[in-house]
CSV table of C-alpha atoms (C1' of nucleotides) in Angstrom, one decimal:
chain,number,residue,atom,x,y,z
B,1,MET,CA,119.6,116.4,191.6
B,2,GLY,CA,121.7,113.5,190.5
B,3,SER,CA,119.5,111.0,192.3
B,4,HIS,CA,119.0,109.0,189.1
B,5,TYR,CA,118.5,105.6,190.7
B,6,THR,CA,120.2,103.1,188.5
B,7,GLY,CA,119.7,100.8,191.5
B,8,ASP,CA,120.7,97.2,191.6
B,9,SER,CA,117.8,96.8,193.9
B,10,GLU,CA,115.3,97.4,191.0
B,11,GLN,CA,117.1,94.9,188.9
B,12,GLN,CA,117.3,92.4,191.8
B,13,ARG,CA,113.5,92.6,192.3
B,14,ALA,CA,112.9,92.0,188.7
B,15,LEU,CA,115.3,89.0,188.6
B,16,ASP,CA,113.7,87.6,191.8
B,17,CYS,CA,110.3,87.9,190.4
B,18,PHE,CA,111.3,86.4,187.1
B,19,ILE,CA,112.9,83.3,188.6
B,20,LYS,CA,110.0,82.7,190.9
B,21,LEU,CA,107.6,83.0,188.0
B,22,LEU,CA,109.6,80.4,186.0
B,23,ARG,CA,109.9,78.0,188.9
B,24,ALA,CA,106.3,78.2,190.0
B,25,THR,CA,105.0,77.8,186.5
B,26,GLU,CA,107.3,74.8,185.8
B,27,SER,CA,106.2,73.1,189.1
B,28,VAL,CA,102.5,73.6,188.6
B,29,ASN,CA,102.6,72.6,185.0
B,30,THR,CA,104.5,69.4,185.6
B,31,GLU,CA,102.2,68.3,188.4
B,32,VAL,CA,99.0,69.2,186.6
B,33,HIS,CA,99.9,67.0,183.7
B,34,LYS,CA,100.7,63.8,185.7
B,35,SER,CA,97.4,62.1,184.8
B,36,VAL,CA,98.1,63.0,181.1
B,37,TYR,CA,101.5,61.3,181.2
B,38,ALA,CA,99.9,58.4,183.0
B,39,GLU,CA,97.8,57.7,179.9
B,40,GLY,CA,100.9,57.6,177.8
B,41,LEU,CA,100.3,61.1,176.2
B,42,SER,CA,102.8,63.9,176.0
B,43,GLU,CA,101.8,67.4,176.9
B,44,SER,CA,101.9,68.4,173.2
B,45,GLN,CA,99.7,65.5,172.2
B,46,PHE,CA,97.2,66.3,174.9
B,47,GLY,CA,97.2,70.0,173.9
B,48,ILE,CA,96.2,69.0,170.3
B,49,LEU,CA,93.5,66.6,171.4
B,50,GLU,CA,92.1,69.2,173.7
B,51,ALA,CA,92.0,71.8,171.0
B,52,LEU,CA,90.2,69.4,168.7
B,53,LEU,CA,87.7,68.5,171.4
B,54,HIS,CA,86.8,72.2,172.1
B,55,LEU,CA,87.2,73.7,168.6
B,56,GLY,CA,86.3,70.8,166.3
B,57,THR,CA,88.1,70.0,163.0
B,58,LEU,CA,91.2,72.1,162.5
B,59,ASN,CA,94.0,72.3,159.9
B,60,GLN,CA,97.6,72.2,161.0
B,61,ASN,CA,98.2,75.9,160.6
B,62,GLN,CA,95.3,76.7,162.9
B,63,ILE,CA,96.6,74.2,165.5
B,64,ALA,CA,100.1,75.7,165.3
B,65,LYS,CA,98.8,79.2,165.9
B,66,LYS,CA,96.5,78.1,168.7
B,67,LEU,CA,99.4,76.3,170.5
B,68,LEU,CA,102.1,78.8,169.6
B,69,LYS,CA,104.2,76.1,168.0
B,70,SER,CA,106.1,75.8,164.7
B,71,GLY,CA,104.6,74.1,161.7
B,72,GLY,CA,107.2,71.5,161.6
B,73,ASN,CA,106.5,70.6,165.2
B,74,ILE,CA,102.8,70.2,164.5
B,75,THR,CA,103.5,67.9,161.5
B,76,LEU,CA,105.4,65.6,163.8
B,77,VAL,CA,103.1,65.5,166.8
B,78,ILE,CA,100.1,65.0,164.5
B,79,ASP,CA,101.8,62.2,162.7
B,80,ASN,CA,102.5,60.5,166.1
B,81,LEU,CA,98.8,60.9,167.0
B,82,VAL,CA,97.8,59.4,163.7
B,83,LYS,CA,100.0,56.4,164.4
B,84,GLN,CA,98.3,55.9,167.7
B,85,GLY,CA,94.9,56.1,166.0
B,86,LEU,CA,93.8,59.1,168.0
B,87,VAL,CA,93.3,61.6,165.2
B,88,SER,CA,92.6,61.5,161.4
B,89,LYS,CA,94.3,63.6,158.8
B,90,GLU,CA,92.8,64.1,155.4
B,91,LYS,CA,92.9,66.4,152.4
B,92,ARG,CA,89.6,67.5,150.9
B,93,SER,CA,88.7,68.8,147.5
B,94,GLU,CA,88.2,72.5,148.3
B,95,ASP,CA,91.8,73.7,148.9
B,96,ARG,CA,94.4,70.9,148.4
B,97,ARG,CA,97.0,72.7,150.5
B,98,PHE,CA,95.2,71.9,153.8
B,99,TYR,CA,95.1,68.8,155.8
B,100,TRP,CA,92.1,68.6,158.0
B,101,ILE,CA,92.7,67.0,161.4
B,102,ASP,CA,89.9,65.5,163.6
B,103,LEU,CA,89.5,63.2,166.5
B,104,THR,CA,88.9,59.6,165.8
B,105,ASP,CA,86.3,57.8,168.1
B,106,LYS,CA,89.2,56.4,170.1
B,107,GLY,CA,90.8,59.9,170.4
B,108,ARG,CA,87.5,61.4,171.4
B,109,ARG,CA,86.8,58.8,174.1
B,110,LEU,CA,90.3,59.4,175.5
B,111,ILE,CA,90.2,63.1,175.6
B,112,GLU,CA,86.6,63.2,176.9
B,113,HIS,CA,87.8,60.9,179.7
B,114,LEU,CA,91.0,62.9,180.4
B,115,PHE,CA,90.0,66.5,180.2
B,116,PRO,CA,87.7,66.6,183.3
B,117,ARG,CA,90.4,65.0,185.4
B,118,HIS,CA,92.9,67.5,184.0
B,119,ALA,CA,90.6,70.4,184.9
B,120,GLU,CA,90.2,69.0,188.4
B,121,ASN,CA,94.0,68.7,188.8
B,122,ILE,CA,94.3,72.3,187.9
B,123,GLU,CA,91.6,73.4,190.3
B,124,LYS,CA,93.2,71.4,193.1
B,125,ARG,CA,96.6,72.6,192.4
B,126,MET,CA,95.6,76.3,192.0
B,127,SER,CA,93.6,76.1,195.2
B,128,VAL,CA,96.9,76.7,197.1
B,129,LEU,CA,95.8,80.3,196.3
B,130,THR,CA,92.6,81.8,197.5
B,131,PRO,CA,90.1,82.8,194.8
B,132,GLU,CA,91.1,86.4,195.4
B,133,GLU,CA,94.8,85.6,194.9
B,134,GLN,CA,94.0,83.6,191.8
B,135,MET,CA,92.2,86.7,190.3
B,136,GLN,CA,95.2,88.8,191.3
B,137,LEU,CA,97.7,86.4,189.7
B,138,GLY,CA,95.6,86.2,186.6
B,139,GLU,CA,95.5,89.9,186.3
B,140,LEU,CA,99.2,90.3,186.8
B,141,CYS,CA,99.9,87.6,184.2
B,142,ARG,CA,97.5,89.3,181.8
B,143,LYS,CA,99.3,92.6,182.2
B,144,LEU,CA,102.7,90.9,182.0
B,145,GLY,CA,101.9,88.9,178.9
B,146,LYS,CA,100.8,91.9,177.0
B,147,ASN,CA,104.3,93.5,177.0
B,148,ASN,CA,103.4,97.2,176.6
B,149,LYS,CA,107.0,98.1,176.4
B,150,GLN,CA,109.1,97.7,173.2
Y,1,MET,CA,71.6,74.2,203.6
Y,2,GLY,CA,72.9,72.3,200.7
Y,3,SER,CA,74.8,75.3,199.4
Y,4,HIS,CA,78.0,73.3,198.9
Y,5,TYR,CA,79.3,75.2,195.9
Y,6,THR,CA,80.8,72.6,193.6
Y,7,GLY,CA,80.8,75.5,191.2
Y,8,ASP,CA,82.1,75.4,187.7
Y,9,SER,CA,83.0,79.0,188.4
Y,10,GLU,CA,85.7,77.9,190.9
Y,11,GLN,CA,87.1,75.6,188.3
Y,12,GLN,CA,86.8,78.2,185.6
Y,13,ARG,CA,88.8,80.7,187.6
Y,14,ALA,CA,91.5,78.1,188.3
Y,15,LEU,CA,91.7,77.2,184.6
Y,16,ASP,CA,91.8,80.9,183.5
Y,17,CYS,CA,94.5,81.7,186.0
Y,18,PHE,CA,96.5,78.6,185.0
Y,19,ILE,CA,96.5,79.4,181.3
Y,20,LYS,CA,97.3,83.0,181.8
Y,21,LEU,CA,100.3,81.9,184.0
Y,22,LEU,CA,101.5,79.6,181.3
Y,23,ARG,CA,101.2,82.1,178.5
Y,24,ALA,CA,102.7,85.0,180.3
Y,25,THR,CA,105.7,82.9,181.5
Y,26,GLU,CA,106.3,81.6,178.0
Y,27,SER,CA,106.1,85.1,176.5
Y,28,VAL,CA,108.4,86.7,179.0
Y,29,ASN,CA,110.9,83.8,178.9
Y,30,THR,CA,111.2,83.7,175.2
Y,31,GLU,CA,111.7,87.5,174.9
Y,32,VAL,CA,114.2,87.7,177.7
Y,33,HIS,CA,116.4,85.1,176.1
Y,34,LYS,CA,116.7,86.8,172.7
Y,35,SER,CA,120.2,88.2,173.3
Y,36,VAL,CA,121.2,84.7,174.4
Y,37,TYR,CA,120.0,83.1,171.2
Y,38,ALA,CA,121.6,85.9,169.2
Y,39,GLU,CA,125.0,84.7,170.6
Y,40,GLY,CA,124.3,81.2,169.3
Y,41,LEU,CA,123.6,79.7,172.8
Y,42,SER,CA,120.6,77.7,173.8
Y,43,GLU,CA,118.7,78.5,177.0
Y,44,SER,CA,120.1,75.4,178.6
Y,45,GLN,CA,123.6,76.2,177.7
Y,46,PHE,CA,123.2,79.7,179.0
Y,47,GLY,CA,121.8,78.3,182.3
Y,48,ILE,CA,124.8,76.2,182.8
Y,49,LEU,CA,127.3,78.9,182.0
Y,50,GLU,CA,125.4,81.2,184.4
Y,51,ALA,CA,125.5,78.7,187.2
Y,52,LEU,CA,129.2,78.2,186.7
Y,53,LEU,CA,129.8,81.9,186.7
Y,54,HIS,CA,127.9,82.5,190.0
Y,55,LEU,CA,128.8,79.2,191.8
Y,56,GLY,CA,132.2,78.3,190.5
Y,57,THR,CA,133.3,74.7,189.6
Y,58,LEU,CA,130.5,72.2,189.9
Y,59,ASN,CA,130.0,68.6,189.1
Y,60,GLN,CA,127.2,67.4,186.8
Y,61,ASN,CA,125.0,66.2,189.6
Y,62,GLN,CA,125.1,69.6,191.2
Y,63,ILE,CA,124.2,71.3,187.9
Y,64,ALA,CA,121.3,68.9,187.3
Y,65,LYS,CA,119.9,69.6,190.8
Y,66,LYS,CA,120.4,73.4,190.4
Y,67,LEU,CA,118.6,73.5,187.0
Y,68,LEU,CA,116.0,70.8,187.8
Y,69,LYS,CA,117.0,68.6,184.8
Y,70,SER,CA,117.9,64.9,184.4
Y,71,GLY,CA,121.4,63.6,184.5
Y,72,GLY,CA,121.3,62.5,180.9
Y,73,ASN,CA,120.3,65.9,179.8
Y,74,ILE,CA,123.2,67.5,181.6
Y,75,THR,CA,125.6,65.1,180.1
Y,76,LEU,CA,124.5,66.1,176.6
Y,77,VAL,CA,124.4,69.9,177.1
Y,78,ILE,CA,127.8,69.9,178.9
Y,79,ASP,CA,129.3,67.8,176.0
Y,80,ASN,CA,128.0,70.4,173.5
Y,81,LEU,CA,129.5,73.2,175.6
Y,82,VAL,CA,132.8,71.3,175.7
Y,83,LYS,CA,132.8,71.0,171.9
Y,84,GLN,CA,132.3,74.7,171.7
Y,85,GLY,CA,135.3,75.2,174.0
Y,86,LEU,CA,133.2,77.1,176.6
Y,87,VAL,CA,133.6,74.7,179.5
Y,88,SER,CA,136.1,72.1,180.7
Y,89,LYS,CA,135.3,68.7,182.1
Y,90,GLU,CA,137.8,66.7,184.0
Y,91,LYS,CA,138.1,63.9,186.6
Y,92,ARG,CA,140.3,64.5,189.6
Y,93,SER,CA,142.0,62.0,191.8
Y,94,GLU,CA,139.8,62.4,194.9
Y,95,ASP,CA,136.6,60.7,193.8
Y,96,ARG,CA,136.7,59.3,190.3
Y,97,ARG,CA,133.0,59.2,189.9
Y,98,PHE,CA,132.8,62.9,189.5
Y,99,TYR,CA,133.5,65.1,186.5
Y,100,TRP,CA,134.3,68.6,187.5
Y,101,ILE,CA,132.9,71.3,185.1
Y,102,ASP,CA,134.3,74.8,184.9
Y,103,LEU,CA,134.3,77.7,182.6
Y,104,THR,CA,137.2,78.1,180.1
Y,105,ASP,CA,138.5,81.6,179.5
Y,106,LYS,CA,136.4,81.7,176.3
Y,107,GLY,CA,133.3,80.6,178.3
Y,108,ARG,CA,134.0,83.1,181.0
Y,109,ARG,CA,134.4,86.0,178.6
Y,110,LEU,CA,131.1,85.0,176.9
Y,111,ILE,CA,129.0,84.7,180.0
Y,112,GLU,CA,130.5,87.8,181.7
Y,113,HIS,CA,129.5,89.7,178.6
Y,114,LEU,CA,126.1,88.1,178.3
Y,115,PHE,CA,124.8,88.1,181.9
Y,116,PRO,CA,124.5,91.8,182.4
Y,117,ARG,CA,122.6,92.2,179.2
Y,118,HIS,CA,120.4,89.3,180.2
Y,119,ALA,CA,119.7,90.9,183.6
Y,120,GLU,CA,118.8,94.2,181.9
Y,121,ASN,CA,116.4,92.4,179.5
Y,122,ILE,CA,114.6,90.9,182.5
Y,123,GLU,CA,114.5,94.2,184.3
Y,124,LYS,CA,113.1,95.9,181.2
Y,125,ARG,CA,110.6,93.2,180.5
Y,126,MET,CA,109.4,93.0,184.1
Y,127,SER,CA,109.0,96.8,184.3
Y,128,VAL,CA,105.6,96.3,182.6
Y,129,LEU,CA,104.7,95.8,186.2
Y,130,THR,CA,105.2,98.4,188.9
Y,131,PRO,CA,107.7,97.4,191.7
Y,132,GLU,CA,104.7,96.7,194.0
Y,133,GLU,CA,103.1,94.5,191.4
Y,134,GLN,CA,106.4,92.6,191.0
Y,135,MET,CA,106.5,92.0,194.7
Y,136,GLN,CA,103.0,90.8,194.7
Y,137,LEU,CA,103.6,88.5,191.7
Y,138,GLY,CA,106.8,87.1,193.4
Y,139,GLU,CA,104.9,86.4,196.5
Y,140,LEU,CA,102.0,84.7,194.7
Y,141,CYS,CA,104.5,82.5,192.8
Y,142,ARG,CA,106.4,81.7,195.9
Y,143,LYS,CA,103.1,80.5,197.5
Y,144,LEU,CA,102.1,78.7,194.4
Y,145,GLY,CA,105.4,77.0,193.9
Y,146,LYS,CA,105.4,75.5,197.4
Y,147,ASN,CA,102.3,73.4,196.8
Y,148,ASN,CA,101.0,73.1,200.4
Y,149,LYS,CA,98.3,70.7,199.3
Y,150,GLN,CA,99.1,67.0,198.6
S,1,DA,C1',138.4,42.5,203.4
S,2,DT,C1',134.2,41.9,201.0
S,3,DG,C1',130.0,42.3,199.2
S,4,DA,C1',125.7,45.0,198.9
S,5,DG,C1',124.0,49.2,198.0
S,6,DA,C1',124.6,54.1,197.0
S,7,DT,C1',126.3,57.6,193.9
S,8,DA,C1',127.9,59.7,189.4
S,9,DC,C1',127.8,59.5,184.9
S,10,DT,C1',126.6,57.5,180.1
S,11,DT,C1',123.8,55.5,176.6
S,12,DT,C1',119.6,54.6,174.1
S,13,DA,C1',115.1,55.3,172.4
S,14,DA,C1',111.4,58.2,172.2
S,15,DT,C1',109.3,62.7,171.8
S,16,DA,C1',109.7,67.7,171.4
S,17,DT,C1',111.2,71.9,169.3
S,18,DT,C1',112.9,75.3,166.0
S,19,DA,C1',114.8,77.5,161.8
S,20,DA,C1',115.6,77.0,157.2
S,21,DA,C1',115.2,75.1,152.9
S,22,DC,C1',112.0,72.6,150.3
S,23,DT,C1',107.3,71.1,147.6
S,24,DA,C1',102.7,71.7,146.4
S,25,DT,C1',98.8,74.5,145.8
S,26,DT,C1',96.2,78.6,145.4
S,27,DA,C1',95.5,83.8,144.7
S,28,DC,C1',96.0,87.8,142.2
S,29,DG,C1',97.7,91.7,139.4
S,30,DC,C1',98.5,92.7,134.9
R,1,DG,C1',96.0,83.2,131.0
R,2,DC,C1',100.6,83.7,133.3
R,3,DG,C1',104.0,84.6,136.4
R,4,DT,C1',104.8,86.1,141.0
R,5,DA,C1',103.2,86.1,145.8
R,6,DA,C1',101.4,83.9,149.4
R,7,DT,C1',99.9,79.9,152.0
R,8,DA,C1',100.1,75.0,153.9
R,9,DG,C1',102.6,71.5,154.9
R,10,DT,C1',107.2,68.5,154.9
R,11,DT,C1',111.9,67.5,155.7
R,12,DT,C1',116.4,68.0,157.7
R,13,DA,C1',119.8,69.1,161.1
R,14,DA,C1',120.5,70.6,165.5
R,15,DT,C1',119.4,70.9,170.3
R,16,DA,C1',116.6,69.5,174.3
R,17,DT,C1',114.4,66.4,177.4
R,18,DT,C1',113.2,62.2,180.0
R,19,DA,C1',113.1,57.4,181.7
R,20,DA,C1',115.3,53.4,182.0
R,21,DA,C1',119.0,50.4,181.7
R,22,DG,C1',123.9,50.1,182.0
R,23,DT,C1',129.0,51.1,183.8
R,24,DA,C1',132.2,52.7,187.1
R,25,DT,C1',133.4,54.1,191.5
R,26,DC,C1',132.9,54.5,196.3
R,27,DT,C1',130.9,53.6,201.2
R,28,DC,C1',129.9,51.0,204.9
R,29,DA,C1',128.3,47.2,207.8
R,30,DT,C1',129.5,42.9,209.0
DNA sequence: ATGAGATACTTTAATATTAAACTATTACGC
DNA sequence: GCGTAATAGTTTAATATTAAAGTATCTCAT
């Protein structure tokens, strides 16, 4: 009876875990993107080029959903990529609400050069963990990301 | 012989794990801060108020190191907090290079009200994982954050 | 004491990010 | 067909973020 454990220790464990998750993610993410920054690309710009490389032509709405960003944000990042001549942006006759975004030759060369290095960086950085630990971490993140509560 | 496994599968596991880590962290972090946004505070502003609550008076350099942000960033966020009357910023006679930052009464009331709710949010959100899973995740993140390689 | 270098902070220019209000185009129920 | 909804994208205002260059102050070796 009466042993309803409103424990601070439960909360403390959650806070600990949360802060470690934030810090580790920030650290890994920053390091992994170093070769991207070195090419004068921002993380967002790289994300869009990568999506276009792997998925082909996309409209801005599709890109926004894929990268979990707002529409206004995509408008701006795309326009900066257009200025750098890395992507093209054009309306077609079908549905005049859409802009279709695609890699230019220059953009394709850049992302085809960068992506393999990026993947190697991730592999190298994640190899601090054993393969088993990586599987474990992936599974915990999958479960955490789903948010069954609420 | 020759079974040096340069496997794509190793890389694929690392990429999978990495992307799940990013997504889960982003999801948890955004949700957890909802009550902060609802009070009209940004995440950065909240972070500074929280540091001041738990550590007392700090100078901007200490805050920058604590939150892993650039000095220029702290200057701006602090100035916005000053405008809102939530923190004070003053030079003292000792070493005139430092600005000392502290909570105002208004700031203290706000963060003392907000922090417990924030901690509850984290506890609730993290409880998607069992206590054992939280310990595991914390440990994996600790290991990952250290970056033994390189 | 003084001058070189370290330390704390600011400013600027660029990019990112969102919410909210806006324009343009299409879809659809009647 | 027409008016209302929905959809795609833009713009604006606010905040965040960094690197790099700049200012002010202090430290310390000579």
